[in-house]
Amino acid sequence: MTVARSILLFLLAALAEIGGAWLVWQGWRENRGLWWIAAGVIALGFYGFVATFQPDPNFGRILAAYGGIFVAGSLAWGVVVDKFRPDRYDLIGAAICLVGVAVIMYAPRSS
């Protein structure tokens, strides 16, 4: 159950961070206005809290592992929201990052 909870938290963090950054991008680069930027800032702030619920107590480990989730999640966001088509190198890179997440977070460790 702990691994499932951790994965769910990583997905929630990705949605908040990538969505928040996208909202800021839309507000500034696409001239949609300050409300979009404000919503993005709130989402980014929410992202900051999500990591605190991870079961592992080590901030560095959580953030390092989340980096791999961010890479894969950003590509997925691009596919769904921006109709981006990743090439095979994008997909290979994302897969490598997700393997790294699994090793960092879920490898057996001695207490």
Tab-separated table of C-alpha atoms in Angstrom:
chain	number	residue	atom	x	y	z
A	1	MET	CA	0.000	0.000	0.000
A	2	THR	CA	2.890	2.374	0.715
A	3	VAL	CA	4.205	2.133	-2.873
A	4	ALA	CA	0.735	2.770	-4.308
A	5	ARG	CA	0.309	5.798	-2.022
A	6	SER	CA	3.730	7.111	-3.009
A	7	ILE	CA	2.971	6.751	-6.727
A	8	LEU	CA	-0.368	8.519	-6.273
A	9	LEU	CA	1.400	11.379	-4.469
A	10	PHE	CA	3.964	11.640	-7.275
A	11	LEU	CA	1.157	11.844	-9.846
A	12	LEU	CA	-0.630	14.514	-7.817
A	13	ALA	CA	2.615	16.472	-7.482
A	14	ALA	CA	3.183	16.258	-11.232
A	15	LEU	CA	-0.324	17.486	-11.976
A	16	ALA	CA	0.108	20.436	-9.609
A	17	GLU	CA	3.608	21.437	-10.730
A	18	ILE	CA	3.252	20.885	-14.448
A	19	GLY	CA	-0.271	22.314	-14.466
A	20	GLY	CA	0.864	25.313	-12.429
A	21	ALA	CA	3.792	26.007	-14.724
A	22	TRP	CA	1.505	25.626	-17.747
A	23	LEU	CA	-0.959	28.130	-16.272
A	24	VAL	CA	1.833	30.654	-15.705
A	25	TRP	CA	3.035	30.031	-19.287
A	26	GLN	CA	-0.476	30.594	-20.615
A	27	GLY	CA	-0.951	33.729	-18.530
A	28	TRP	CA	2.331	35.303	-19.561
A	29	ARG	CA	3.372	33.888	-22.928
A	30	GLU	CA	-0.118	33.516	-24.351
A	31	ASN	CA	-1.402	36.784	-22.828
A	32	ARG	CA	-4.282	35.193	-20.950
A	33	GLY	CA	-3.826	37.459	-17.963
A	34	LEU	CA	-2.992	37.654	-14.318
A	35	TRP	CA	-5.756	35.269	-13.190
A	36	TRP	CA	-4.079	32.437	-15.097
A	37	ILE	CA	-0.753	33.349	-13.531
A	38	ALA	CA	-2.307	33.528	-10.060
A	39	ALA	CA	-3.916	30.108	-10.519
A	40	GLY	CA	-0.538	28.775	-11.616
A	41	VAL	CA	1.189	30.189	-8.550
A	42	ILE	CA	-1.426	28.569	-6.293
A	43	ALA	CA	-0.991	25.218	-8.047
A	44	LEU	CA	2.794	25.478	-7.703
A	45	GLY	CA	2.384	26.209	-4.000
A	46	PHE	CA	0.163	23.143	-3.657
A	47	TYR	CA	2.874	21.077	-5.323
A	48	GLY	CA	5.253	22.160	-2.579
A	49	PHE	CA	3.017	20.592	0.055
A	50	VAL	CA	2.317	17.329	-1.741
A	51	ALA	CA	5.878	16.051	-1.353
A	52	THR	CA	5.630	16.357	2.417
A	53	PHE	CA	3.162	13.445	2.423
A	54	GLN	CA	5.613	10.985	0.874
A	55	PRO	CA	6.383	8.161	3.308
A	56	ASP	CA	10.168	8.495	2.923
A	57	PRO	CA	11.571	11.129	5.332
A	58	ASN	CA	14.454	12.254	3.073
A	59	PHE	CA	13.730	15.456	1.147
A	60	GLY	CA	16.640	14.972	-1.250
A	61	ARG	CA	15.524	11.477	-2.189
A	62	ILE	CA	11.926	12.557	-2.737
A	63	LEU	CA	12.906	15.520	-4.893
A	64	ALA	CA	15.436	13.508	-6.904
A	65	ALA	CA	12.886	10.794	-7.608
A	66	TYR	CA	10.227	13.355	-8.447
A	67	GLY	CA	12.561	14.716	-11.123
A	68	GLY	CA	12.001	11.535	-13.125
A	69	ILE	CA	8.246	11.793	-12.657
A	70	PHE	CA	8.430	15.410	-13.824
A	71	VAL	CA	10.231	14.433	-17.039
A	72	ALA	CA	7.719	11.728	-17.956
A	73	GLY	CA	4.764	13.798	-16.749
A	74	SER	CA	5.811	16.817	-18.789
A	75	LEU	CA	5.875	14.749	-21.944
A	76	ALA	CA	2.476	13.238	-21.096
A	77	TRP	CA	1.065	16.717	-20.413
A	78	GLY	CA	2.372	17.863	-23.780
A	79	VAL	CA	0.671	14.932	-25.518
A	80	VAL	CA	-2.691	15.437	-23.826
A	81	VAL	CA	-2.884	19.230	-23.544
A	82	ASP	CA	-0.667	20.619	-26.306
A	83	LYS	CA	-0.982	17.747	-28.833
A	84	PHE	CA	2.813	17.272	-28.737
A	85	ARG	CA	4.116	14.095	-30.380
A	86	PRO	CA	7.166	12.761	-28.558
A	87	ASP	CA	9.693	10.899	-30.658
A	88	ARG	CA	11.314	7.622	-29.681
A	89	TYR	CA	14.166	9.417	-27.922
A	90	ASP	CA	11.713	11.353	-25.777
A	91	LEU	CA	10.024	8.078	-24.833
A	92	ILE	CA	13.306	6.255	-24.178
A	93	GLY	CA	14.520	9.138	-22.013
A	94	ALA	CA	11.272	9.191	-20.039
A	95	ALA	CA	11.459	5.418	-19.515
A	96	ILE	CA	15.020	5.732	-18.229
A	97	CYS	CA	13.872	8.439	-15.811
A	98	LEU	CA	11.032	6.255	-14.516
A	99	VAL	CA	13.424	3.356	-13.959
A	100	GLY	CA	15.547	5.793	-11.963
A	101	VAL	CA	12.517	6.741	-9.874
A	102	ALA	CA	11.846	3.086	-9.105
A	103	VAL	CA	15.459	2.481	-8.082
A	104	ILE	CA	15.676	5.603	-5.922
A	105	MET	CA	12.330	5.193	-4.175
A	106	TYR	CA	11.494	1.523	-4.058
A	107	ALA	CA	14.767	-0.417	-3.896
A	108	PRO	CA	15.045	-2.458	-0.706
A	109	ARG	CA	17.136	-0.688	1.925
A	110	SER	CA	18.371	-1.753	5.290
A	111	SER	CA	17.172	0.298	8.222
